[in-house]
Structure formats: C-alpha cells, structure tokens
Coordinates of C-alpha atoms and ligand atoms in Angstrom, one line a residue:
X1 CA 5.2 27.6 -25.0
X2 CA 6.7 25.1 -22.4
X3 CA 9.9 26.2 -21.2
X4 CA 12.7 23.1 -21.7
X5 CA 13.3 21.3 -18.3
X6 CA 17.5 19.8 -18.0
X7 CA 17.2 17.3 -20.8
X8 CA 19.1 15.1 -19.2
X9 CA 16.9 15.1 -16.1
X10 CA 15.3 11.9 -15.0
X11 CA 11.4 13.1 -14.9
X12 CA 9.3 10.0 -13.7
X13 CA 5.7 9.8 -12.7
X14 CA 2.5 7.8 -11.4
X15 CA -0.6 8.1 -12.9
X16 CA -3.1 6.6 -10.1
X17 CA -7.0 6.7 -11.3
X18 CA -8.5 7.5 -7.9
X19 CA -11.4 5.3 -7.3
X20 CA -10.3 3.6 -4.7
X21 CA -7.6 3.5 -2.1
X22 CA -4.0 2.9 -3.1
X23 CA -3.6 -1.2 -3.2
X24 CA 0.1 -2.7 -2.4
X25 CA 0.6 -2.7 -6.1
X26 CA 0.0 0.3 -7.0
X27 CA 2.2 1.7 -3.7
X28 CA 4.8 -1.3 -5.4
X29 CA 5.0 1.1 -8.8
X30 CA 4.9 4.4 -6.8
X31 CA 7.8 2.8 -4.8
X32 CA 9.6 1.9 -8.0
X33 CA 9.4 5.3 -9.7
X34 CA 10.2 7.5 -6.2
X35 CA 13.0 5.6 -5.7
X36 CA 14.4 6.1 -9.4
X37 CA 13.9 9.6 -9.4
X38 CA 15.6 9.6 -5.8
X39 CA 18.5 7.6 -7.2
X40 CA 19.3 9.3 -10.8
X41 CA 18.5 13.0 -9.0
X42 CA 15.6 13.6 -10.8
X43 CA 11.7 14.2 -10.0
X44 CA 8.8 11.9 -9.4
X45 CA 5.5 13.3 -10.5
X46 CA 2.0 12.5 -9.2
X47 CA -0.5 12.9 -11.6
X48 CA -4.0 12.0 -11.1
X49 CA -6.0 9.4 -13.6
X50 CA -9.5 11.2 -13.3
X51 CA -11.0 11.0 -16.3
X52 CA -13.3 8.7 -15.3
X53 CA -15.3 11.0 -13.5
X54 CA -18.1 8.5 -12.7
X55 CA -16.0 6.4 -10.5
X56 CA -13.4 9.3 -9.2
X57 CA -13.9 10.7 -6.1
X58 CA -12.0 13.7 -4.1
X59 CA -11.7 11.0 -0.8
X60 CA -10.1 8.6 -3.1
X61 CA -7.6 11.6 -4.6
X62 CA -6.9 12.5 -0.4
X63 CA -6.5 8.7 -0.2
X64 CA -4.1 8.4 -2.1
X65 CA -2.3 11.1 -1.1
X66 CA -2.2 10.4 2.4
X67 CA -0.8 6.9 1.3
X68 CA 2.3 8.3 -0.3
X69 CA 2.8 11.2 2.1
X70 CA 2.5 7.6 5.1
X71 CA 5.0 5.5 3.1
X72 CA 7.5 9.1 2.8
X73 CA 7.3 9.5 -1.2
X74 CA 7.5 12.9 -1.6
X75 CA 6.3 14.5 -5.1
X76 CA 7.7 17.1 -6.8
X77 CA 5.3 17.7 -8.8
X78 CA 1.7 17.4 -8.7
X79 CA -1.5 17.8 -6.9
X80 CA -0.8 20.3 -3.7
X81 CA 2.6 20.8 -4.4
X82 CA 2.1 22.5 -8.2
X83 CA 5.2 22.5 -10.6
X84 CA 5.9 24.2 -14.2
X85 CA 3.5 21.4 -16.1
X86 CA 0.4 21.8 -14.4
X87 CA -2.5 21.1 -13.8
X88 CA -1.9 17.4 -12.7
X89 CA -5.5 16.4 -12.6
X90 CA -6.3 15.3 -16.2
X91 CA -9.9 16.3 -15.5
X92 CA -8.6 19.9 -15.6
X93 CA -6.6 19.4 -18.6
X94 CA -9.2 18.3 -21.0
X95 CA -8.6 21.2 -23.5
X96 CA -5.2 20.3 -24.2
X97 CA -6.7 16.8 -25.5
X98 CA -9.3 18.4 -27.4
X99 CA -6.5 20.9 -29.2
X100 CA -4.4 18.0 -29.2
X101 CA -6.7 15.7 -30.5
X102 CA -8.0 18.5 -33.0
X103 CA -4.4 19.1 -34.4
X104 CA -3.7 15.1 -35.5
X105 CA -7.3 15.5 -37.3
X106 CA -5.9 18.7 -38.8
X107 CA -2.9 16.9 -39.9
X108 CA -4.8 13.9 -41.2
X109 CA -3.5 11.5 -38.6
X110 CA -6.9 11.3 -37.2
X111 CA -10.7 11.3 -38.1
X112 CA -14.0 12.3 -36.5
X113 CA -16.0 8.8 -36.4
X114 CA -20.2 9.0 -36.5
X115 CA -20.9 5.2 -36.5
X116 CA -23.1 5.1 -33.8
X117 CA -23.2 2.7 -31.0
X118 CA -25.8 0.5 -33.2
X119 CA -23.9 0.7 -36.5
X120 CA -20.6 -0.7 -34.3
X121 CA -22.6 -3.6 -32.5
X122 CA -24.0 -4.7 -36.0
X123 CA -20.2 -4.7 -37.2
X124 CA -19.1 -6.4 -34.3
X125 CA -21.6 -8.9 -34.7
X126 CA -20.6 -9.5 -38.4
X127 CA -17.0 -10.3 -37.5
X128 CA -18.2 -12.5 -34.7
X129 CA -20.3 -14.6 -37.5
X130 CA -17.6 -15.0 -39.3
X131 CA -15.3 -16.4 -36.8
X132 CA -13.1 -12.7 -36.8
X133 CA -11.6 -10.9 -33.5
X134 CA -13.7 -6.8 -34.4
X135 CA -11.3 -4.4 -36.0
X136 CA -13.3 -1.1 -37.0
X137 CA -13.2 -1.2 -40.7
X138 CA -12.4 2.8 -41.2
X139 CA -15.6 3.5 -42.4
X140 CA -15.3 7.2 -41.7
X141 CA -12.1 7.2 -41.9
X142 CA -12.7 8.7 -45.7
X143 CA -16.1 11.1 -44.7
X144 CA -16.3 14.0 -47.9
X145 CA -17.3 17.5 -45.7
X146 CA -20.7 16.7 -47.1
X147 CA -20.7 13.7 -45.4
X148 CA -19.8 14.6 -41.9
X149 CA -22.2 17.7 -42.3
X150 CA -25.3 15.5 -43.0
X151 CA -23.9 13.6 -40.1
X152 CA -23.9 16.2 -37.4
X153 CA -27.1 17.8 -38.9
X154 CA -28.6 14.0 -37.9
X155 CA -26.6 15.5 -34.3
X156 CA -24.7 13.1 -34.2
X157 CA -21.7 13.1 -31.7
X158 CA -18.2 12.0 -33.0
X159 CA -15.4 10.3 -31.3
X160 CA -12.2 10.7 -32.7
X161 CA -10.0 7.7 -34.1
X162 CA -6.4 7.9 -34.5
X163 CA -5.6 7.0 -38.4
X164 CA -3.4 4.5 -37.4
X165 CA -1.8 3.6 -41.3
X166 CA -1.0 8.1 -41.5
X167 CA 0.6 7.4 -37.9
X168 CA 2.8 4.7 -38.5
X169 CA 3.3 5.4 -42.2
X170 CA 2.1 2.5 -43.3
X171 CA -0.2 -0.9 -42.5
X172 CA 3.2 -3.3 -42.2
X173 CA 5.7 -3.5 -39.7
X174 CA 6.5 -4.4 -36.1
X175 CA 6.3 -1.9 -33.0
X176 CA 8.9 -2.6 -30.5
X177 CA 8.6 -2.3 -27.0
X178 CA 12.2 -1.7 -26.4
X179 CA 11.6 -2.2 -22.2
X180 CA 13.8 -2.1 -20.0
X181 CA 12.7 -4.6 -17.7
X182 CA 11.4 -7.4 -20.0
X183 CA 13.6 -6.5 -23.2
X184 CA 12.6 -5.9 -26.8
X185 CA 9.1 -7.0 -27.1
X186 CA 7.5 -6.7 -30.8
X187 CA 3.7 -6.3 -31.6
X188 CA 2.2 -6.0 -35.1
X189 CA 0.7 -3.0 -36.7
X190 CA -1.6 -5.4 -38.4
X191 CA -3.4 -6.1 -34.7
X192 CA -4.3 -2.5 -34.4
X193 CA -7.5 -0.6 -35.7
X194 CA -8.2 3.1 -35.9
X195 CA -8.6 2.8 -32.3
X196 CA -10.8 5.9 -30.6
X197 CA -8.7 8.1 -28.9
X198 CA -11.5 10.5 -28.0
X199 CA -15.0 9.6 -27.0
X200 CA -18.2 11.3 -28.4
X201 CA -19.1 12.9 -24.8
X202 CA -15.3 14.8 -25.2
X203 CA -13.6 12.6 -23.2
X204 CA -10.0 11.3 -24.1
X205 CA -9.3 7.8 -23.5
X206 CA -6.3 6.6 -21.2
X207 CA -4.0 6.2 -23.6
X208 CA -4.4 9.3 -25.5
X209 CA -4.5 11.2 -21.9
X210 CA -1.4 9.6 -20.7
X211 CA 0.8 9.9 -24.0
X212 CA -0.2 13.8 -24.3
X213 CA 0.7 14.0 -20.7
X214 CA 3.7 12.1 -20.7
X215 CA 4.8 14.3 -23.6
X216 CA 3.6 17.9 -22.2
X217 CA 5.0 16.9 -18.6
X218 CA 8.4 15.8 -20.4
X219 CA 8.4 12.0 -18.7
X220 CA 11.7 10.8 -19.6
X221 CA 10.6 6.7 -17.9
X222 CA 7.1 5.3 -17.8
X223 CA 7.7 2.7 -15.3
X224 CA 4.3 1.1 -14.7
X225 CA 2.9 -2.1 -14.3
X226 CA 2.8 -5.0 -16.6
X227 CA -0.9 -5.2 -17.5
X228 CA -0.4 -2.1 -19.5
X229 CA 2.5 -3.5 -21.4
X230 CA -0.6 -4.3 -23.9
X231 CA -1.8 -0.5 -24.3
X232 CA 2.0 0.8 -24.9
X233 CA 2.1 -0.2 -28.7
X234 CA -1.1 2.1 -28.7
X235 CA 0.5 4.6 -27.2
X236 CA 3.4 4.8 -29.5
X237 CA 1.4 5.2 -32.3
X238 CA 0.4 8.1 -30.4
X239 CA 3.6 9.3 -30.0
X240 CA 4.2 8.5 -34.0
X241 CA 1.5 10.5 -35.1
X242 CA 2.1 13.2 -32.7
X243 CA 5.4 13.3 -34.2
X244 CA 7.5 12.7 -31.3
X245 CA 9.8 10.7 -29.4
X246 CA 8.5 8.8 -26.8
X247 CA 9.9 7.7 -23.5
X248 CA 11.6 4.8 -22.5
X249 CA 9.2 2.3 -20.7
X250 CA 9.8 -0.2 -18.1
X251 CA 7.0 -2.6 -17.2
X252 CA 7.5 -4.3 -13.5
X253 CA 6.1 -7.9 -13.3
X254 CA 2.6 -7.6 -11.2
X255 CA 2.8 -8.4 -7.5
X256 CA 0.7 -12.2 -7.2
X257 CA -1.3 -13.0 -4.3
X258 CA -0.6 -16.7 -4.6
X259 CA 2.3 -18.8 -6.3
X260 CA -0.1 -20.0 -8.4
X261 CA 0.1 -17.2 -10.7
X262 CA -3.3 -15.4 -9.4
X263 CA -3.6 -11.5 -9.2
X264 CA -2.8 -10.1 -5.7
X265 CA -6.5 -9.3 -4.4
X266 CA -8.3 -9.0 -1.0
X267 CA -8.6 -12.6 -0.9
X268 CA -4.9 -12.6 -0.3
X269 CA -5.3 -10.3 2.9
X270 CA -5.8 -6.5 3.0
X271 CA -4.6 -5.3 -0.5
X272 CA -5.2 -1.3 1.0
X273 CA -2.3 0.8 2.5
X274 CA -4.2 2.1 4.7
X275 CA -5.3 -1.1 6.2
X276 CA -0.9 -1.7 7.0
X277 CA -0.8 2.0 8.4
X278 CA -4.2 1.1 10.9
X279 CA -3.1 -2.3 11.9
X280 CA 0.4 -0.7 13.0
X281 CA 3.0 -1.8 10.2
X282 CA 5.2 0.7 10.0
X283 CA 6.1 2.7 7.0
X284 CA 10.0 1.6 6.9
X285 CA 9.0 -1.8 6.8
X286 CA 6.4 -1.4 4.1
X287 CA 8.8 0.7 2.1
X288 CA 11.4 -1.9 2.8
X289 CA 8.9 -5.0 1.5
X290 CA 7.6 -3.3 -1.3
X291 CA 10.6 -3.0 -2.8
X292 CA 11.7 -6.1 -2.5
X293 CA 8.4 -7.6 -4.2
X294 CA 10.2 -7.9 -8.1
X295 CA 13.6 -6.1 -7.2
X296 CA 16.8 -7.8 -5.4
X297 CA 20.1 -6.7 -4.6
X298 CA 21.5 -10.0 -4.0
X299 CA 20.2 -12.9 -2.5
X300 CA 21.6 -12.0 1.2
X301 CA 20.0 -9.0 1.8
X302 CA 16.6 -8.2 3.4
X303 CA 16.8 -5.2 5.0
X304 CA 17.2 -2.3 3.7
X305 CA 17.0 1.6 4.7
X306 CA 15.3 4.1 2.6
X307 CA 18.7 5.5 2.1
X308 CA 20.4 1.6 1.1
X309 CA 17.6 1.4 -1.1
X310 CA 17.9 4.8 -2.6
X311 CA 21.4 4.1 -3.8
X312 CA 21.0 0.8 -4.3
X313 CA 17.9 0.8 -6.5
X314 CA 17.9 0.3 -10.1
X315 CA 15.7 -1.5 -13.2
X316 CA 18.3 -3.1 -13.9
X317 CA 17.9 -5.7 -11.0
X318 CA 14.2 -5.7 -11.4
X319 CA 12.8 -9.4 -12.2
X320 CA 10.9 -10.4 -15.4
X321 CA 8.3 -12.5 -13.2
X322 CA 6.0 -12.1 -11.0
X323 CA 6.6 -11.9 -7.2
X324 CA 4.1 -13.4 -4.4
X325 CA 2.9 -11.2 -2.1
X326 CA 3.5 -12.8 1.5
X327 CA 2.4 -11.5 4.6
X328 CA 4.7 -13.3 6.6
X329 CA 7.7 -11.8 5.1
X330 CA 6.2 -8.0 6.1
X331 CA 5.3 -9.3 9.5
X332 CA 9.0 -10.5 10.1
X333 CA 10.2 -7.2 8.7
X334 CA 7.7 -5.0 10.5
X335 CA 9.0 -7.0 13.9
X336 CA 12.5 -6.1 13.1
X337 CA 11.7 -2.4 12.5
X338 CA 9.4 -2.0 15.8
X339 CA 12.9 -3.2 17.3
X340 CA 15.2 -1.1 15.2
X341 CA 13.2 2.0 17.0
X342 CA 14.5 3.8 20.2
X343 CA 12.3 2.9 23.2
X344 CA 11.4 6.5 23.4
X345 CA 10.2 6.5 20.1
X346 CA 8.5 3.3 19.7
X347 CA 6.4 4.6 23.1
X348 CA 5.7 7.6 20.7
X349 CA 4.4 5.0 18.2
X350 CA 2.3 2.7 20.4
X351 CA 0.5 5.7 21.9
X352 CA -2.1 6.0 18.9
X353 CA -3.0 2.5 19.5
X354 CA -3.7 2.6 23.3
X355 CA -5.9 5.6 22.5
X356 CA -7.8 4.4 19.9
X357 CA -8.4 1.3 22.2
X358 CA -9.6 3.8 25.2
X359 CA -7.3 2.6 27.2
X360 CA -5.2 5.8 27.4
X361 CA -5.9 9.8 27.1
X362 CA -3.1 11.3 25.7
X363 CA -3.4 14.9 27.3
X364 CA -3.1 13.0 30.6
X365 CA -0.1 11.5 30.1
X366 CA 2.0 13.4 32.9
X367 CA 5.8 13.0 32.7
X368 CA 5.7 10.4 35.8
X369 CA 3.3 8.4 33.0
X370 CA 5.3 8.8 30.1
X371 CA 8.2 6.9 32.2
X372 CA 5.8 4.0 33.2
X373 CA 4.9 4.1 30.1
X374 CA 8.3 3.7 28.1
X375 CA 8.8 0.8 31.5
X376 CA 6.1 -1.2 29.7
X377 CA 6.9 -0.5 26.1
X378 CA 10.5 -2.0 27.2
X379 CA 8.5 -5.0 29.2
X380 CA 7.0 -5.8 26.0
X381 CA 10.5 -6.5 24.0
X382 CA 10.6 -8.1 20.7
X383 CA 6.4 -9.6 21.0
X384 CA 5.0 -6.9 18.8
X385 CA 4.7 -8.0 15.5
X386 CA 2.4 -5.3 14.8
X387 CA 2.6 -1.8 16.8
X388 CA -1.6 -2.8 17.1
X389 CA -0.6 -5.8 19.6
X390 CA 0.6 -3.2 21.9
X391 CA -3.0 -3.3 23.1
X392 CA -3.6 -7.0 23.7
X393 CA 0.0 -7.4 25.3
X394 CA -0.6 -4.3 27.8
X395 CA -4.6 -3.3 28.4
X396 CA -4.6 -5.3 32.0
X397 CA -2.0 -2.6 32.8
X398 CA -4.7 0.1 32.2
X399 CA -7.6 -1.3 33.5
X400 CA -8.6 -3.5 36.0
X401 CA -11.7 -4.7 34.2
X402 CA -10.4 -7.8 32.7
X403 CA -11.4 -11.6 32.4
X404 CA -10.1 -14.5 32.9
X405 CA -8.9 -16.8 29.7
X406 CA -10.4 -19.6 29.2
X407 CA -6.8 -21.4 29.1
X408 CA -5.5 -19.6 32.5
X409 CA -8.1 -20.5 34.5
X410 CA -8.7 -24.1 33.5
X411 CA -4.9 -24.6 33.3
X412 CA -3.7 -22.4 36.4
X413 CA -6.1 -20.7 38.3
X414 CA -8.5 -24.1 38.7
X415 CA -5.7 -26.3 40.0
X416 CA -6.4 -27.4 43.8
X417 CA -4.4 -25.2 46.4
X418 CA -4.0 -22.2 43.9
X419 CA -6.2 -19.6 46.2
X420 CA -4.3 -20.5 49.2
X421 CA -1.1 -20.3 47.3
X422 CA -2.1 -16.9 46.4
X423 CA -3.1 -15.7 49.3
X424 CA 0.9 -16.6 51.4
X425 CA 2.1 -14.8 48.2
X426 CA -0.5 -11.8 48.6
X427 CA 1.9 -12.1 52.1
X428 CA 4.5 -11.9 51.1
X429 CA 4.7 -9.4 48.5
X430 CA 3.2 -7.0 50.6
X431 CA 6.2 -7.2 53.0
X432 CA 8.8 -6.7 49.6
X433 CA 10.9 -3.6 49.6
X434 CA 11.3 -1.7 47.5
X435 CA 8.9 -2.8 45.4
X436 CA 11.4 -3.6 42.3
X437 CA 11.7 -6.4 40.1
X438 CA 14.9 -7.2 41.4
X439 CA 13.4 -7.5 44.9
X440 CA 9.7 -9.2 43.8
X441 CA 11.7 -11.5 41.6
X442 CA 14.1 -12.9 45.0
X443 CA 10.9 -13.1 47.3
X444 CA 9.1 -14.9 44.7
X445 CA 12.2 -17.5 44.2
X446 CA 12.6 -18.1 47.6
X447 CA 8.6 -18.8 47.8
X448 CA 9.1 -21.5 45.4
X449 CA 12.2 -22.9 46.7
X450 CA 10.6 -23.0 50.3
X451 CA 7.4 -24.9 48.9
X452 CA 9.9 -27.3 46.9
X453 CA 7.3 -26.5 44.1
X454 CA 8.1 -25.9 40.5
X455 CA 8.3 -22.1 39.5
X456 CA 5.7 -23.0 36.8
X457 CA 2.9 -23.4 38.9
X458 CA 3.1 -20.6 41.4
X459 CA 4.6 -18.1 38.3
X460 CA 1.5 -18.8 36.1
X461 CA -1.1 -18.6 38.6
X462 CA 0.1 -15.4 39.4
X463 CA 0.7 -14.3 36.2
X464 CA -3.3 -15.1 34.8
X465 CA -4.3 -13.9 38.5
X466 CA -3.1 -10.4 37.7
X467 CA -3.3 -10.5 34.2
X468 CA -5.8 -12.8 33.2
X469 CA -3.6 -14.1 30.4
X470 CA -1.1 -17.2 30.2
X471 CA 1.1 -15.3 27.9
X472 CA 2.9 -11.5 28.0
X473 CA 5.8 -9.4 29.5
X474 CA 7.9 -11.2 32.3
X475 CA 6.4 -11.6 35.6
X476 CA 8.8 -9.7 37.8
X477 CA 8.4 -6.4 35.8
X478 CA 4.5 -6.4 34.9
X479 CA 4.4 -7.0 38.9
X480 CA 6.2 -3.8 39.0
X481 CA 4.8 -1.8 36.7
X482 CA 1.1 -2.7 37.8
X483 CA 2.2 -1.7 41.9
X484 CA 2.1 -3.1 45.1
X485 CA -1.3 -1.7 45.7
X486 CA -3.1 -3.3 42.1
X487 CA -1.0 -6.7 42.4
X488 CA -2.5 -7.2 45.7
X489 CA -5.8 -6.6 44.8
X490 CA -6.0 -8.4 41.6
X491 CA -4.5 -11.8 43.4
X492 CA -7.5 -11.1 46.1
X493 CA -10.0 -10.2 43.7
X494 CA -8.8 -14.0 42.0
X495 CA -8.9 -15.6 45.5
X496 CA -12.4 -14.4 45.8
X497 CA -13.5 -15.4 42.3
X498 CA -11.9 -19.0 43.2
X499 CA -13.3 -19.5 46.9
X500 CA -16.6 -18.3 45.4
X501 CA -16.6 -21.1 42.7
X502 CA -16.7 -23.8 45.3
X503 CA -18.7 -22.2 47.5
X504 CA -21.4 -22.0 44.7
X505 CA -19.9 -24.3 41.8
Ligands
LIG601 N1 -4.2 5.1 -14.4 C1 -3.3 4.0 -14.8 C2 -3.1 3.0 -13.6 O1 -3.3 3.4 -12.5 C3 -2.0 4.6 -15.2 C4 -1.1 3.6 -15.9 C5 0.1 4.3 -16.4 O2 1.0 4.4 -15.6 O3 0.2 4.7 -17.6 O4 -2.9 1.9 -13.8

C-alpha cells in the first residue's frame, strides 16, 4: 500500500534516459521543474529513463548526476538520495509494469498480442499499398484461450497492447491536452491504435513506464519538453484505462540552435554541461541563462539570482515558441558573474584552471602565493569571459618559457631602436624603489616624457618583451607582480633575442 503524500503538495520530476551526458535542454527542463518545486514548496524528483538498457550506461547515470549536483538542483527524491516511492531507476521497477500491465489485461483494457514481427511488416506493407498511415488492426485483440494457447505452444512471445476503445470507452471523441503552457490542445481517438505498451522481451515502453511512475510516485506536473507533447494523448489513455486521474502537463517550447527553427545540436556549439563546467562557465550564470531560454519576467531583466528566480519563477510566463540558444548571451552573463565574485573567491575559482594547465601546484601555494596570487586575479579585472582565459591572460606570470607573438614582435619588438630602448629602461627600473606600481609607473612616465616619445611605443615593447603578448593586465602591475629580478631578465633575454637577429638575420 503507498502511504498518501500532502495532496496538495507540488511533486515534480525529470525523467533523463541516461545515454549520454545531460545536453542544455535537457538541464533547460531540469531547470524548469527544480525551480517549480523550489517556488510552490514542493519536491523535484530524479528518476532515471533506463529501460533502454542497450544504450544506458552507469557513467552516463553519474553524468547526469554530477550535472545537476554542478548547476545546484538538489533532488529530493531519487537515485542516492532514496525517498518513500522508490526505486527510481525504472530498470529496477520492472515488476510493477508487469503486475501493472497484467492487471489492465485482467480487467480487459488490454490484450497479449502474438503477431509476430513478419505478420506486422506484411500488415504494414498492405496499408502502405493502399496509400494508408499502419494502424494495427486488433487482430488479437479478440484471441479465444484456445487461441493464445496454440500461440504460446508455437512459443511465441507476446507484447501487450493497450485496448484503446475499453480505455477510452469508446472509438469517438477528442483527448485534450489541457497544458499549461500551450493551452488546450485536442487529438483524436480515431489517430490511436492498440498501441504496445509492453514489448515481447518484458520490457515496458516509455509511455507505459512513465504514466505508471508518474502515478505510483504521485507527480502532481509533468513539465517536460515539447517533442513529447505527441506521446501525452497516449499516455492519458494510460491513465484512462488505469482508471485514474492524471497530472497536469506543461510542455516548454524546445531550446533552437538557430533562428531558423533548427533543433539545438552540437553544430550549434557544445550542447554538453559538462563542456560549460570544463571551459569555466560558472554554474550561476548557466542557471541564470537557462532559465531565461523560453521564460521572462519582463523584458528588463537579465540577471537574476537563484533566489530572484526562485520566487520569481512560474509557467505562467513561459513562452509558447521556441527560444534560440545563443552563446553570446551566456558569455556576457558568465563575464558578469566572474565579476559578481569576491576576489578571494574568484582566486579560489581560477585555481583549477592554472593547475590543469601545469602552471600551478596547488599544495605549494604558501600564504605569501596565495596573496600574489589574488594581486593577479585583481590585475586581470573584467577580461575573463570564461574562468578558462585565466590561463592565456596569466601563464607568462608562471613561467618564463614563453614566445614571442607573431603581432608583438613584428609590431613592437622589430621596430629600429627597440633593444636600446630596452636596455636604458632595464636601467632604470633597476634603480626603482620600492618596486610598486605606483613607483614603476612614475619612472616609466618620466622615461617617456624625457625621450619626447609616445607612451605607445616604449609601453608595448615592454609589455611583449616581458610578456610576449600585445594584449593583458596593465603594465605597471604585471611589472610588479612578475619582480624586479624576472622583469629584468625577460627585457635582457628580448635584447638578446633582438641583437642576435641582426647579428645573424
Ligand atoms: N526520458 C524522457 C526524456 O528524457 C522523459 C520524458 C518525460 O519527461 O516524460 O525525454
């Protein structure tokens, strides 16, 4: 006996089939459904789609996991956490489809089908002869016990079809979709067959897993995408001949890749969460996009905190079309939220990225470090638009093994008098004190003005002299933070690269 949850509880869930990563879409509906539970009080469930076992894997299952956990959707209920109307991995619930399944057979709203695969193909060629879309006649829908003996003494396997004129009560009428996103949509008994609703290897099929589910796990919303808004009238035929209510369904328009109408897909850019995570996006701003791909609060308002969007969030501001994924929208966002962060904690953040890039070992980062450290973070500003640029904004810092760009030296470094110019400033910084930006950025100035030169060409020189790059943090502080002692030997080590390009051009 199930015990009765608060009926008025909001009980939503997400039903990923795990054979594959999480895509943004899919994160898109889990966003959806997390933040309606958050909103109305009520729980979000995780419940994992494996009953294709051929394609699901246990990685994919820890995949997707690890993409809510990232993005902060907590679960209630589900795999790892447990809760009163378990198991929620369909593969371990396939007896309660079979006694389900068994019951509507028992109670004549279902019937155990023999046509084999053969006997189908031949019907399906018929109706294709005859200019007809297939519909399953119901040829077993009438089997005497003699029949259906013969059958399985031929061993035969059945599948299972769901009588769909016991169901509905008749073979006339209109099933309504009453969604709550793209209104009242009507379908025609008429278009339906005796669908199968379990296959002859035992297996139920997704609709007859999810609406069994649904029911057993007390799902008050199915809020899901809108390329299954075609499998719901099935489903509440389901619920019919189950004999009982089923839940209210919202379908949320599909996230596009282009404006052109096309499905979001890798051709659009990376379509896996992961992917965001590795190239540094931060969860806050992926939370923050996602939610804005097919639901507005106004038009003002882009950014939003989990907590703004937990109050704020309902279907009832959720679009009818389609919304285009662009990634220039989530790098704007994703620069703002890199900003949003402490500098203590965006040094936390960048850390990962210097590691995996070798360039930093975090067990050696002494507290004298750390604050050289945070000093570049800072020196960086607002240029991240991805926590991964830390690396190509900062490495010279870390290492001294570096090139020269193409554009620095042909633009800077090359230009005639640039190695003596470096060498009266190797001079002169060596005499600055203390060695401060403050101080380095006065010496330098009254370099310049001395010369009568323009700042450009002694600033840049420098800069891809001790850098190697044209672009990055300002001049004073990444002199600075690289020292007295590495800024001299960087503008002699480019001295001697330069002198020994004439020597030997
Ligand atoms: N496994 C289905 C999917 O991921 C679930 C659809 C549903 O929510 O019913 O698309």
């Amino acid at each position: 006996m199930i015990e009765m949850g608060r009926t008025d509880e909001v009980r939503v869930r997400i039903a990923p089939a795990p054979t594959g990563h999480m895509h943004l879409g899919n994160a898109r509906t889990a966003l959806f459904n997390w933040l309606f539970a958050r909103h109305h009080g009520g729980k979000f469930i995780v419940r994992i789609d494996d009953t294709d076992l051929e394609r699901s894997s246990e990685e994919a299952v820890k995949a997707i996991l690890d993409a809510l956990r990232w993005l902060g959707m907590d679960w209630d209920e589900g795999p790892e956490v447990g809760g009163p109307y378990g198991p929620y991995i369909q593969s371990q619930r396939l007896d309660i489809y079979r006694e389900y399944a068994k019951k509507l057979v028992e109670g004549g709203k279902a019937y155990y089908c023999y046509c084999t695969k053969e006997e189908l193909d031949a019907m399906r060629e018929e109706a294709r002869k005859r200019g007809r879309p297939f519909k399953y006649p119901g040829k077993c829908r009438n089997l005497t016990p003699e029949e259906r003996e013969r059958f399985e003494r031929e061993g035969r396997r059945p599948t299972i079809r769901l009588n769909v004129e016991a169901a509905w009560g008749s073979r006339e009428g209109k099933i309504v979709v009453h969604d709550l996103v793209l209104g009242d949509v009507e379908f025609d008994v008429k278009e339906f067959d005796d669908f199968i609703i379990m296959k002859s290897n035992g297996m139920p099929v997704y609709n007859f897993a999810t609406v069994v589910d649904d029911y057993l796990m007390r799902i008050t919303h199915v809020i899901r995408a809108s390329e299954h808004l075609s499998n719901t009238p099935k489903q509440i035929l389901i619920y019919k001949a189950l004999g009982v209510e089923p839940p209210k369904f919202a379908h949320v328009p599909m996230v596009l890749g282009s404006s052109k109408g096309e499905k979001l897909s890798k051709r659009h850019g990376a379509v896996a969460v992961e992917w965001y995570r590795d190239q540094g996006y931060l969860p806050e701003a992926m939370i923050n996009f996602l939610a804005r791909l097919g639901w507005s609060y106004d038009d003002k308002e882009e950014i939003f905190t989990v907590e703004e969007l937990i109050e704020k969030f309902d279907l009832d501001r959720v679009g009818r079309s389609g919304s285009v994924f662009d990634i220039n929208k989530l790098n704007w966002l994703n620069k703002q939220y890199i900003m949003m962060m402490p500098l203590s904690k965006r040094t936390d953040a960048v850390i990962p990225f210097l590691e995996r890039a070798g360039l930093i070992k975090r067990e050696e980062i002494t507290p004298e470090k750390r604050r050289w450290l945070e000093k570049i973070v800072e020196a960086v500003g607002d240029r991240m638009t991805t926590l991964a640029d830390i690396v190509d904004y900062t490495y010279f810092f870390f290492t001294d093994e570096f090139e020269y760009s193409e554009e620095g030296l042909r633009k800077w470094l090359s230009k005639e008098g640039v190695p003596e110019m470096l060498e009266e400033v190797k001079e002169l910084l060596a005499g600055v004190e203390p060695f401060e930006r403050g101080e380095i950025e006065r010496a330098l100035r009254g370099y310049v003005e001395g010369k009568g030169l323009k700042a450009i060409r002694v600033f840049q020189p420098i800069r891809v002299a001790i850098t190697g790059k044209t672009v990055g943090p300002g001049l004073f502080e990444t002199i600075e933070l690289l020292g007295r002692e590495r800024t001299l030997g960087r503008l002699e080590r480019a001295i001697r690269f330069l002198k020994g390009r004439t020597e030997n051009p």
